[in-house]
PDB file of C-alpha atoms and ligand atoms in Angstrom:
ATOM      1  CA  MET A   1     154.430 -24.543  69.591  1.00 85.00           C
ATOM      2  CA  LYS A   2     155.117 -21.031  70.866  1.00 91.00           C
ATOM      3  CA  LYS A   3     158.625 -19.620  70.951  1.00 95.00           C
ATOM      4  CA  LEU A   4     160.020 -16.570  72.687  1.00 96.00           C
ATOM      5  CA  HIS A   5     162.197 -14.271  70.713  1.00 97.00           C
ATOM      6  CA  VAL A   6     164.222 -11.147  71.489  1.00 98.00           C
ATOM      7  CA  ASN A   7     164.998  -8.923  68.580  1.00 98.00           C
ATOM      8  CA  LYS A   8     168.561  -7.826  69.282  1.00 97.00           C
ATOM      9  CA  GLU A   9     168.297  -5.044  66.755  1.00 98.00           C
ATOM     10  CA  ALA A  10     165.523  -3.491  68.733  1.00 98.00           C
ATOM     11  CA  CYS A  11     166.761  -4.307  72.318  1.00 98.00           C
ATOM     12  CA  ILE A  12     168.416  -1.368  74.132  1.00 98.00           C
ATOM     13  CA  GLY A  13     169.548  -3.482  77.121  1.00 98.00           C
ATOM     14  CA  CYS A  14     167.357  -1.575  79.575  1.00 98.00           C
ATOM     15  CA  GLY A  15     166.935  -4.744  81.715  1.00 98.00           C
ATOM     16  CA  ALA A  16     163.256  -4.548  82.316  1.00 98.00           C
ATOM     17  CA  CYS A  17     162.561  -8.034  81.007  1.00 98.00           C
ATOM     18  CA  VAL A  18     165.490  -9.490  83.087  1.00 98.00           C
ATOM     19  CA  ALA A  19     164.204  -7.755  86.201  1.00 98.00           C
ATOM     20  CA  ILE A  20     160.662  -9.026  85.682  1.00 98.00           C
ATOM     21  CA  ASP A  21     161.450 -12.587  84.629  1.00 98.00           C
ATOM     22  CA  ASN A  22     165.050 -13.730  85.027  1.00 98.00           C
ATOM     23  CA  SER A  23     164.060 -17.373  84.519  1.00 98.00           C
ATOM     24  CA  HIS A  24     163.423 -16.675  80.837  1.00 98.00           C
ATOM     25  CA  PHE A  25     165.566 -13.600  80.038  1.00 98.00           C
ATOM     26  CA  ASP A  26     169.147 -12.665  80.823  1.00 98.00           C
ATOM     27  CA  PHE A  27     171.859 -10.471  79.393  1.00 98.00           C
ATOM     28  CA  GLY A  28     174.131 -11.906  76.791  1.00 98.00           C
ATOM     29  CA  ASP A  29     177.837 -10.931  76.375  1.00 97.00           C
ATOM     30  CA  ASP A  30     176.686  -8.160  74.156  1.00 97.00           C
ATOM     31  CA  GLY A  31     174.765  -6.552  77.023  1.00 98.00           C
ATOM     32  CA  LEU A  32     171.485  -7.220  75.323  1.00 98.00           C
ATOM     33  CA  SER A  33     168.667  -9.426  76.499  1.00 98.00           C
ATOM     34  CA  GLU A  34     168.318 -12.994  75.269  1.00 98.00           C
ATOM     35  CA  VAL A  35     165.954 -15.801  75.908  1.00 98.00           C
ATOM     36  CA  ILE A  36     167.510 -18.409  78.234  1.00 98.00           C
ATOM     37  CA  SER A  37     164.573 -20.720  78.564  1.00 97.00           C
ATOM     38  CA  GLU A  38     161.648 -21.833  76.417  1.00 96.00           C
ATOM     39  CA  GLU A  39     160.089 -23.813  79.300  1.00 96.00           C
ATOM     40  CA  ASN A  40     156.678 -22.777  80.529  1.00 96.00           C
ATOM     41  CA  ILE A  41     156.466 -19.516  78.659  1.00 96.00           C
ATOM     42  CA  ASP A  42     152.688 -19.024  79.072  1.00 95.00           C
ATOM     43  CA  THR A  43     153.134 -17.212  82.367  1.00 96.00           C
ATOM     44  CA  LYS A  44     152.148 -13.791  83.695  1.00 97.00           C
ATOM     45  CA  GLU A  45     155.855 -12.941  84.142  1.00 97.00           C
ATOM     46  CA  VAL A  46     156.612 -13.527  80.461  1.00 98.00           C
ATOM     47  CA  ALA A  47     153.515 -11.562  79.418  1.00 97.00           C
ATOM     48  CA  ASN A  48     154.574  -8.730  81.785  1.00 98.00           C
ATOM     49  CA  ALA A  49     158.145  -8.755  80.360  1.00 98.00           C
ATOM     50  CA  ILE A  50     156.799  -8.590  76.800  1.00 98.00           C
ATOM     51  CA  ALA A  51     154.429  -5.731  77.771  1.00 98.00           C
ATOM     52  CA  SER A  52     157.199  -3.844  79.665  1.00 98.00           C
ATOM     53  CA  CYS A  53     159.762  -3.830  76.905  1.00 98.00           C
ATOM     54  CA  PRO A  54     160.039  -0.172  75.829  1.00 98.00           C
ATOM     55  CA  THR A  55     161.087  -1.072  72.316  1.00 98.00           C
ATOM     56  CA  ASN A  56     158.729  -4.019  71.737  1.00 98.00           C
ATOM     57  CA  ALA A  57     161.787  -6.201  71.167  1.00 98.00           C
ATOM     58  CA  ILE A  58     160.218  -9.314  72.669  1.00 98.00           C
ATOM     59  CA  SER A  59     157.780 -11.396  70.820  1.00 96.00           C
ATOM     60  CA  MET A  60     156.120 -14.718  71.214  1.00 94.00           C
ATOM     61  CA  VAL A  61     155.706 -16.471  67.868  1.00 89.00           C
ATOM     62  CA  GLU A  62     153.698 -19.525  67.077  1.00 87.00           C
ATOM     63  CA  GLU A  63     155.866 -22.130  65.315  1.00 81.00           C
ATOM     64  CA  LYS A  64     153.843 -24.441  63.209  1.00 72.00           C
ATOM     65  CA  ASP A  65     155.059 -27.949  62.408  1.00 62.00           C
ATOM     66  CA  GLU A  66     153.455 -27.887  58.969  1.00 55.00           C
ATOM     67  CA  ALA A  67     155.386 -24.658  58.173  1.00 48.00           C
ATOM     68  CA  LYS A  68     158.089 -26.836  56.541  1.00 52.00           C
ATOM     69  CA  GLU A  69     155.643 -27.453  53.761  1.00 57.00           C
ATOM     70  CA  GLY A  70     155.339 -23.749  53.055  1.00 61.00           C
ATOM     71  CA  CYS A  71     157.284 -21.435  50.869  1.00 65.00           C
ATOM     72  CA  ASP A  72     161.079 -21.729  50.855  1.00 67.00           C
ATOM     73  CA  CYS A  73     161.593 -18.006  51.385  1.00 72.00           C
ATOM     74  CA  CYS A  74     159.620 -17.654  54.599  1.00 70.00           C
ATOM     75  CA  LYS A  75     157.994 -21.022  55.355  1.00 65.00           C
ATOM     76  CA  ASP A  76     154.638 -19.298  55.265  1.00 65.00           C
ATOM     77  CA  LYS A  77     151.904 -21.165  53.519  1.00 65.00           C
ATOM     78  CA  LYS A  78     150.248 -17.830  52.562  1.00 67.00           C
ATOM     79  CA  CYS A  79     153.377 -16.192  51.512  1.00 65.00           C
ATOM     80  CA  CYS A  80     153.366 -13.200  49.156  1.00 67.00           C
ATOM     81  CA  CYS A  81     155.585 -14.934  46.603  1.00 64.00           C
ATOM     82  CA  GLN A  82     153.157 -17.767  46.417  1.00 56.00           C
ATOM     83  CA  ASP A  83     150.463 -15.297  45.527  1.00 55.00           C
ATOM     84  CA  GLU A  84     152.787 -13.996  42.800  1.00 53.00           C
ATOM     85  CA  GLU A  85     153.256 -17.446  41.415  1.00 50.00           C
ATOM     86  CA  ALA A  86     149.509 -17.999  41.341  1.00 49.00           C
ATOM     87  CA  ALA A  87     148.911 -14.733  39.507  1.00 48.00           C
TER      88      ALA A  87
HETATM   89  S1  SF4 B   1     162.886  -5.061  78.085  1.00 59.57           S
HETATM   90 FE1  SF4 B   1     163.277  -5.022  75.857  1.00 59.57          FE
HETATM   91  S2  SF4 B   1     164.794  -3.410  75.571  1.00 59.57           S
HETATM   92 FE2  SF4 B   1     164.867  -3.923  77.756  1.00 59.57          FE
HETATM   93  S3  SF4 B   1     166.461  -5.519  77.895  1.00 59.57           S
HETATM   94 FE3  SF4 B   1     164.492  -6.563  77.633  1.00 59.57          FE
HETATM   95  S4  SF4 B   1     164.357  -6.899  75.385  1.00 59.57           S
HETATM   96 FE4  SF4 B   1     165.925  -5.305  75.740  1.00 59.57          FE
END
């Protein structure tokens, strides 16, 4: 399942994403963008908002159900620390 994410550390609150797609993005109390809906995120508007962000703060990440079985530190099955353990 895909999930939208705004990196608040990178967001500068320019408002581009909110202007392009206010059904998925809005300003939080901190004046920075946040995701307000995860519904129907495979749209042109979401893609445009991601592409228009000047700081690349918006990402769409694939959440895998089986990730729970992965490494404790990052839930990644091919995690660097698992490589270390194998070495
Ligand atoms: S376009 Fe990027 S920098 Fe601008 S408000 Fe949205 S997330 Fe923040």
